[in-house]
Amino acid sequence: MTTVRGFFLPRTASGRSSLLPDPPWHYSGDLLTVEYRTDPARVAELLPAPLDLAAEDPGAVALIWADWQSCSESGDELLDPVRSQYKECFVVVRCSFEGRTYSRCVYIWVDKDFAIARGLYQGYPKKMGSIHQTRPHPYGQAAPRIEVGARFGGTLAAADRRLAQAVVTLTGPAESNGFVNAHPMAHHRWMPAIDKVGPPALDELIESSASSFEGGPIWAGSVDVLDLFDAPTEELSRLAPNEIIGGYYRQVGVVWDGGRHLADGESGAPV
Amino acid sequence: MTTVRGFFLPRTASGRSSLLPDPPWHYSGDLLTVEYRTDPARVAELLPAPLDLAAEDPGAVALIWADWQSCSESGDELLDPVRSQYKECFVVVRCSFEGRTYSRCVYIWVDKDFAIARGLYQGYPKKMGSIHQTRPHPYGQAAPRIEVGARFGGTLAAADRRLAQAVVTLTGPAESNGFVNAHPMAHHRWMPAIDKVGPPALDELIESSASSFEGGPIWAGSVDVLDLFDAPTEELSRLAPNEIIGGYYRQVGVVWDGGRHLADGESGAPV
Amino acid sequence: MTTVRGFFLPRTASGRSSLLPDPPWHYSGDLLTVEYRTDPARVAELLPAPLDLAAEDPGAVALIWADWQSCSESGDELLDPVRSQYKECFVVVRCSFEGRTYSRCVYIWVDKDFAIARGLYQGYPKKMGSIHQTRPHPYGQAAPRIEVGARFGGTLAAADRRLAQAVVTLTGPAESNGFVNAHPMAHHRWMPAIDKVGPPALDELIESSASSFEGGPIWAGSVDVLDLFDAPTEELSRLAPNEIIGGYYRQVGVVWDGGRHLADGESGAPV
Amino acid sequence: MTTVRGFFLPRTASGRSSLLPDPPWHYSGDLLTVEYRTDPARVAELLPAPLDLAAEDPGAVALIWADWQSCSESGDELLDPVRSQYKECFVVVRCSFEGRTYSRCVYIWVDKDFAIARGLYQGYPKKMGSIHQTRPHPYGQAAPRIEVGARFGGTLAAADRRLAQAVVTLTGPAESNGFVNAHPMAHHRWMPAIDKVGPPALDELIESSASSFEGGPIWAGSVDVLDLFDAPTEELSRLAPNEIIGGYYRQVGVVWDGGRHLADGESGAPV
């Protein structure tokens, strides 16, 4: 009798082909964050029961660019960096579940397949996009240093359309790089029934956080540009900014090593 | 209370952002198929219980390139073709379940995110790849006509490495374009537990077929080239060809509109 | 003493590494054309001396999508189709030189490096873009047949921004697929001096045409959508449509086998 | 009479569409270098008259990965980083001209169109490729710090085939990051006649260097992996390594601001 191995598909006798290695997953990267307030009703649209709006500042949104290297425990991916490097742009809001405040990623675009698969496992609603973010560098005039006055741009496109762009100018040290993405994530994992009409095969509310974290100095910045664009299959621009909260820049190292089941979903079949 | 809609993530109030539209899904495309025999033990490695090797010709493998346009019932994607066109290369074997023969896709690479998501829903173990296939054209010398002597090449790469290449020369009409991919598919849908160690959140054996099909003339061909290459995260080359069965070319139209649950998986947690 | 060979760089002892094979170059592909009138002054801006506006209908513009396979005389590229397939979107106007009317490509985007290099050789001002065009197919509902009522979309993006999109619905047979791209091309080949400030190292007006041509039935169509978008490094939207002339669809086979010198340029150094 | 502007094609009334901005061009990036010795006869094959082999160590080769941001004097590209970031992998040898030693890039792959065009202007024989290089990062386990023991991988692919891969482990400080790429570049700029058979329209030997340079600490490293692969349209693997010289890592800032004509080419028409 055959035993197939591997954390994800395709599963084989050796497990070597799995699109995802076993966690823990390690990440080193740079985060460019813009926080702003939108109409809380637009946030509420994205929070199915049993989630509610966060009690305080319920319209707060974080739009985050991340330029990552990631790897498994072996670190093998780092020496074949096409399997390690990826970029993402994602939108986080907050919500409330059983009296506790959670962060929740409502939209996310990445540029590698392993990142898509990790996201589906973690409940991130990932799509492919083209994501770019200014990189700091210590030499030459083609990059900012990480210092007061440094300017960082982030752009996002998908399906050959630009969806978002932002520019942040660093103004000085900060105590946090935002409050919207600062809670454990509350995500739905979701897979429709193979017969299309039955109850979903997977509909689960899960909680997930970094299992360990380290980071460099936190920088605050002014948000000089924040544009969200409409597209036929995207609704990012419904989360229109009414008021800028702030911009942030930080270099971080993160480990992810699993989450926990919070509740069964109550979504029923696709409607 | 919010209702979120959409066949797949991200689910929103309108459902417009879903990476997948509701089935049925329509496909128009060209299939280039190479069938060959490998060591049946290598096929058996990819068939977890309760699946068994097919009773007849258990080492038969089909390596298939497909150049698709696909769309939802509305057909909107066809006029924004970046959302419609994709290519794939996939490997099919046969297996037996409860006395019936099924086809089973054991490896597959595609080049668009919606194709990845559809595959995970249907139990295809999809990764991203770079796939190319000679296109026929009625004019000029930079394409074969679909006729005796026409030569079609297919290539597959992933993670910046070539994984497979084949060349087929059409020899004449055929009655089928192969027997390996001719049965309903028996696929496992799989999602590990969010805590990594518990029983999988989704482990299901499903059956799926085209709900409707039309096709043009079927062509047989000689297989002039068939190369499978090794790679650190791929095991395609374990299915090494011992004997060529044949090559085929066909233009087809397909509709997919759901499948059915066959059995719960017995895989247990990742091992 | 070493002799290096090859039609283009990199040139080596064998010539095998050249980005371009020797002409003739063969092309098989599908053309989707939209013709319209813009302000002739906007066309004149793109016609340096000794070129003048065409005598008749000087504001006519053709926006053309092409989905190609191309190859050298050997045809080797067709069996390794990543080296053969490419798409392009280009803008053609007409001009007058020494009393004769020429076509002239003023903007063009392609998606492969060999196409960029061929273009620079032929005086096409090529950039990289992401180009998509609806493909016809004889089976299934995910493609139009080539018939009355068939709808074809074309889209163009570069640097993660959509630059153009069009939709054409076929209405019936036509006698030509447009008049704007129907003349020999008059192009400038251009290379600045290596010292930046001297006279250009190459500044030449050349003429070029297909050396042979075949094509299928010509289809006329209504232009249902024609959108040109602005971008920081693009001026396509300056050629704004004032009046639609028509849409066209045709499958063609083309051979290109060299052009001829018309005149030295008079452009002087970059200004 | 129309004046068209722009350093490169497409040239327009404003010059805004030019694929290249006016020099100077600024670069900030990381260099991973592997130096080795090949058969000097293989180097000689790539040195057309009037170039000769370098007098000392004529078989020395540098294989260099570079991960760049670049921009024009305005720096605008840095805030729209899809127009600023690119990667390259290139092969440098040395040669002798009129008694002076020059460096010469014989093969180079980049991943953006502006980099291709800059290269053709500067005499670099550029093609498109997929290039990846391990990035250092100060936090987390998914990146090396720049320190003894840090491991950096570089990979190169083109046309869906891997062409080169290397791994370097840092061993300590060094006085230079190699001697092969340390001279002014002697490059041929080349454009065949539009009639294919006449003398080339551009055939010029030029010299070019950085106009200014700054760099961080120089690191030497052991070369743990160096693989060059064959491909139908590439000859990189002819420069097979017989002996490793060393590996290097350095972060640099560079300005390029023009070169100078050395000699007319003597290549004659393509052969």
XYZ file of C-alpha atoms in Angstrom, chain D:
271
model
C 9.204 71.428 -39.294
C 9.061 68.883 -36.528
C 11.872 68.326 -34.092
C 11.765 65.004 -32.338
C 13.487 64.554 -29.015
C 14.613 61.752 -26.795
C 17.868 59.957 -26.150
C 16.546 56.754 -27.720
C 13.537 55.499 -29.661
C 10.662 56.230 -29.725
C 11.513 59.897 -30.315
C 8.657 62.402 -29.969
C 8.060 66.133 -29.691
C 8.491 66.032 -25.919
C 11.043 63.227 -25.634
C 8.985 61.733 -22.811
C 8.453 58.375 -24.545
C 12.135 57.559 -25.046
C 12.966 54.094 -23.761
C 16.133 55.651 -22.304
C 16.471 58.919 -20.428
C 19.509 61.117 -21.007
C 22.648 59.981 -19.178
C 24.006 60.163 -16.538
C 22.491 56.896 -15.342
C 22.731 55.997 -11.673
C 22.953 52.464 -10.280
C 22.796 51.039 -6.757
C 23.189 47.315 -6.376
C 24.846 44.148 -5.207
C 27.478 42.255 -7.163
C 28.158 38.529 -6.842
C 31.254 37.578 -8.815
C 32.900 34.262 -9.681
C 36.273 34.361 -11.398
C 37.804 31.315 -13.066
C 40.145 30.259 -15.845
C 39.017 28.706 -19.101
C 40.997 27.675 -22.174
C 42.371 30.979 -23.576
C 41.499 29.746 -27.074
C 37.846 29.958 -26.101
C 38.328 33.560 -25.055
C 40.194 34.335 -28.281
C 37.173 33.161 -30.283
C 35.222 36.100 -28.895
C 37.824 38.782 -29.649
C 37.577 40.066 -33.215
C 40.411 42.127 -34.654
C 41.831 44.571 -33.669
C 41.506 42.983 -30.217
C 43.982 40.479 -28.868
C 44.132 38.259 -25.835
C 45.303 39.988 -22.677
C 49.009 39.530 -22.111
C 48.648 38.042 -18.637
C 46.204 35.343 -17.574
C 44.365 35.486 -20.899
C 41.892 32.726 -19.992
C 40.483 34.536 -16.953
C 36.688 34.905 -16.928
C 34.341 36.730 -14.553
C 30.744 35.547 -14.235
C 28.861 38.321 -12.441
C 25.346 38.599 -11.044
C 24.014 42.075 -10.279
C 20.779 43.056 -8.539
C 20.192 46.710 -9.432
C 18.078 49.751 -8.984
C 18.855 52.365 -11.606
C 17.510 55.795 -12.423
C 18.058 58.955 -14.376
C 19.190 62.264 -12.907
C 15.613 63.054 -11.814
C 15.323 59.851 -9.804
C 11.651 59.573 -10.803
C 12.027 55.887 -11.607
C 12.764 55.094 -7.957
C 9.180 55.851 -6.880
C 7.719 53.707 -9.687
C 10.157 50.874 -9.100
C 8.959 48.641 -11.934
C 10.884 51.158 -14.047
C 13.942 51.057 -11.820
C 14.657 47.523 -10.647
C 16.350 44.919 -12.783
C 18.776 42.057 -12.519
C 21.539 40.919 -14.806
C 24.065 38.142 -15.212
C 27.052 38.752 -17.423
C 30.340 37.262 -18.538
C 33.475 39.386 -18.750
C 36.874 38.574 -20.232
C 39.909 40.764 -20.790
C 41.527 41.773 -24.054
C 44.287 43.968 -25.367
C 43.986 46.914 -27.732
C 46.906 49.121 -28.706
C 48.888 47.828 -25.781
C 46.277 48.542 -23.171
C 44.226 45.957 -21.277
C 40.447 46.254 -21.423
C 37.563 44.298 -19.949
C 34.930 43.078 -22.407
C 31.465 41.728 -21.769
C 30.919 38.795 -24.129
C 27.494 37.597 -22.925
C 24.829 39.297 -20.823
C 21.230 38.668 -19.838
C 18.903 41.225 -18.214
C 15.220 41.267 -17.283
C 13.940 44.692 -18.377
C 13.658 46.431 -21.739
C 15.412 49.642 -20.675
C 18.393 47.540 -19.651
C 18.475 45.882 -23.075
C 18.429 49.245 -24.812
C 21.117 50.727 -22.570
C 23.211 47.695 -23.305
C 22.908 47.945 -27.054
C 23.906 51.597 -26.780
C 26.942 50.679 -24.656
C 27.898 47.658 -26.738
C 26.747 45.019 -24.261
C 25.308 42.047 -26.239
C 22.134 41.854 -24.187
C 19.410 39.237 -24.212
C 16.482 38.722 -21.884
C 16.892 36.228 -19.096
C 15.561 35.270 -15.718
C 18.187 36.146 -13.133
C 18.100 35.563 -9.395
C 20.630 36.273 -6.659
C 20.423 35.709 -2.900
C 19.764 38.962 -1.063
C 21.316 39.743 2.292
C 18.994 41.055 5.005
C 19.634 42.118 8.582
C 16.705 40.205 10.172
C 15.260 36.710 10.162
C 16.603 33.371 8.982
C 15.582 33.717 5.330
C 18.643 35.711 4.302
C 22.345 35.813 5.068
C 23.917 38.737 6.860
C 26.986 40.074 5.023
C 29.547 38.246 7.160
C 31.945 35.312 7.198
C 30.036 32.150 6.333
C 27.247 33.921 4.483
C 26.202 31.974 1.388
C 25.015 33.626 -1.811
C 23.531 31.811 -4.802
C 23.128 33.125 -8.325
C 21.101 31.556 -11.136
C 20.519 32.393 -14.790
C 17.938 31.071 -17.228
C 16.876 32.092 -20.726
C 14.280 30.640 -23.075
C 13.097 28.370 -20.257
C 16.465 26.706 -19.727
C 18.880 27.157 -16.855
C 22.201 28.425 -18.202
C 24.295 28.996 -15.090
C 24.283 28.646 -11.326
C 26.834 29.392 -8.658
C 27.165 29.460 -4.888
C 29.729 31.552 -3.023
C 30.460 31.367 0.730
C 32.069 34.490 2.185
C 35.443 33.835 3.791
C 36.723 37.280 4.717
C 37.690 40.733 3.528
C 39.399 41.200 0.182
C 41.274 44.012 -1.500
C 39.368 43.809 -4.773
C 36.304 42.013 -6.036
C 38.217 40.557 -8.940
C 40.565 41.716 -11.670
C 38.719 40.629 -14.822
C 36.036 43.329 -14.755
C 38.424 45.966 -13.395
C 39.419 47.688 -16.658
C 37.562 50.053 -18.971
C 35.232 48.086 -21.243
C 36.126 47.647 -24.930
C 32.886 46.882 -26.740
C 31.735 46.690 -30.323
C 28.551 48.546 -31.196
C 26.982 46.817 -34.150
C 24.020 47.227 -36.471
C 23.783 45.322 -39.764
C 22.907 47.143 -42.977
C 19.174 47.317 -43.618
C 19.779 45.528 -46.924
C 21.403 42.635 -44.969
C 24.413 42.360 -47.269
C 26.112 45.734 -47.274
C 28.704 46.910 -44.785
C 27.221 47.242 -41.315
C 25.459 50.516 -40.613
C 27.258 50.688 -37.287
C 30.477 48.865 -36.465
C 32.484 50.719 -33.908
C 34.866 49.832 -31.100
C 34.151 51.988 -28.061
C 35.535 52.417 -24.572
C 33.333 52.973 -21.570
C 33.770 53.171 -17.810
C 31.878 54.292 -14.772
C 32.159 58.046 -14.384
C 31.946 57.663 -10.636
C 31.932 54.772 -8.237
C 31.537 54.058 -4.565
C 31.417 50.739 -2.832
C 31.169 48.980 0.506
C 33.510 46.470 2.051
C 34.804 43.846 -0.364
C 34.294 40.217 0.535
C 36.152 37.204 -0.804
C 34.497 33.813 -0.843
C 34.915 30.206 -1.772
C 33.119 29.053 -4.894
C 31.122 26.012 -3.808
C 29.125 25.602 -7.005
C 29.793 26.759 -10.564
C 27.716 25.109 -13.283
C 27.369 26.256 -16.893
C 24.778 24.523 -19.088
C 24.463 24.157 -22.828
C 21.489 25.452 -24.833
C 20.648 25.568 -28.526
C 21.176 29.307 -28.887
C 23.804 29.895 -26.202
C 27.533 29.216 -26.044
C 28.233 30.135 -22.446
C 29.220 26.558 -21.665
C 32.094 26.782 -24.174
C 33.778 28.969 -21.554
C 34.094 25.909 -19.330
C 35.923 26.465 -16.031
C 39.293 24.738 -15.755
C 40.291 26.367 -12.489
C 38.467 28.536 -9.982
C 40.135 31.848 -9.132
C 37.714 33.079 -6.470
C 34.371 34.454 -5.452
C 33.494 37.991 -4.370
C 30.604 39.993 -2.970
C 30.240 43.758 -2.875
C 27.562 46.425 -2.679
C 28.239 49.353 -4.987
C 26.966 52.638 -6.374
C 27.880 53.543 -9.940
C 27.319 56.402 -12.374
C 27.600 55.917 -16.131
C 27.874 59.019 -18.258
C 29.138 58.167 -21.720
C 32.136 56.623 -23.364
C 34.412 57.319 -26.282
C 35.059 56.020 -29.758
C 38.195 53.874 -29.990
C 38.225 52.656 -33.581
C 36.045 51.801 -36.503
C 35.161 48.133 -36.646
C 36.748 45.897 -39.222
C 34.099 43.263 -39.181
C 32.609 43.814 -42.594
C 29.228 42.291 -43.358
C 27.808 39.375 -41.360
C 29.551 36.139 -42.299
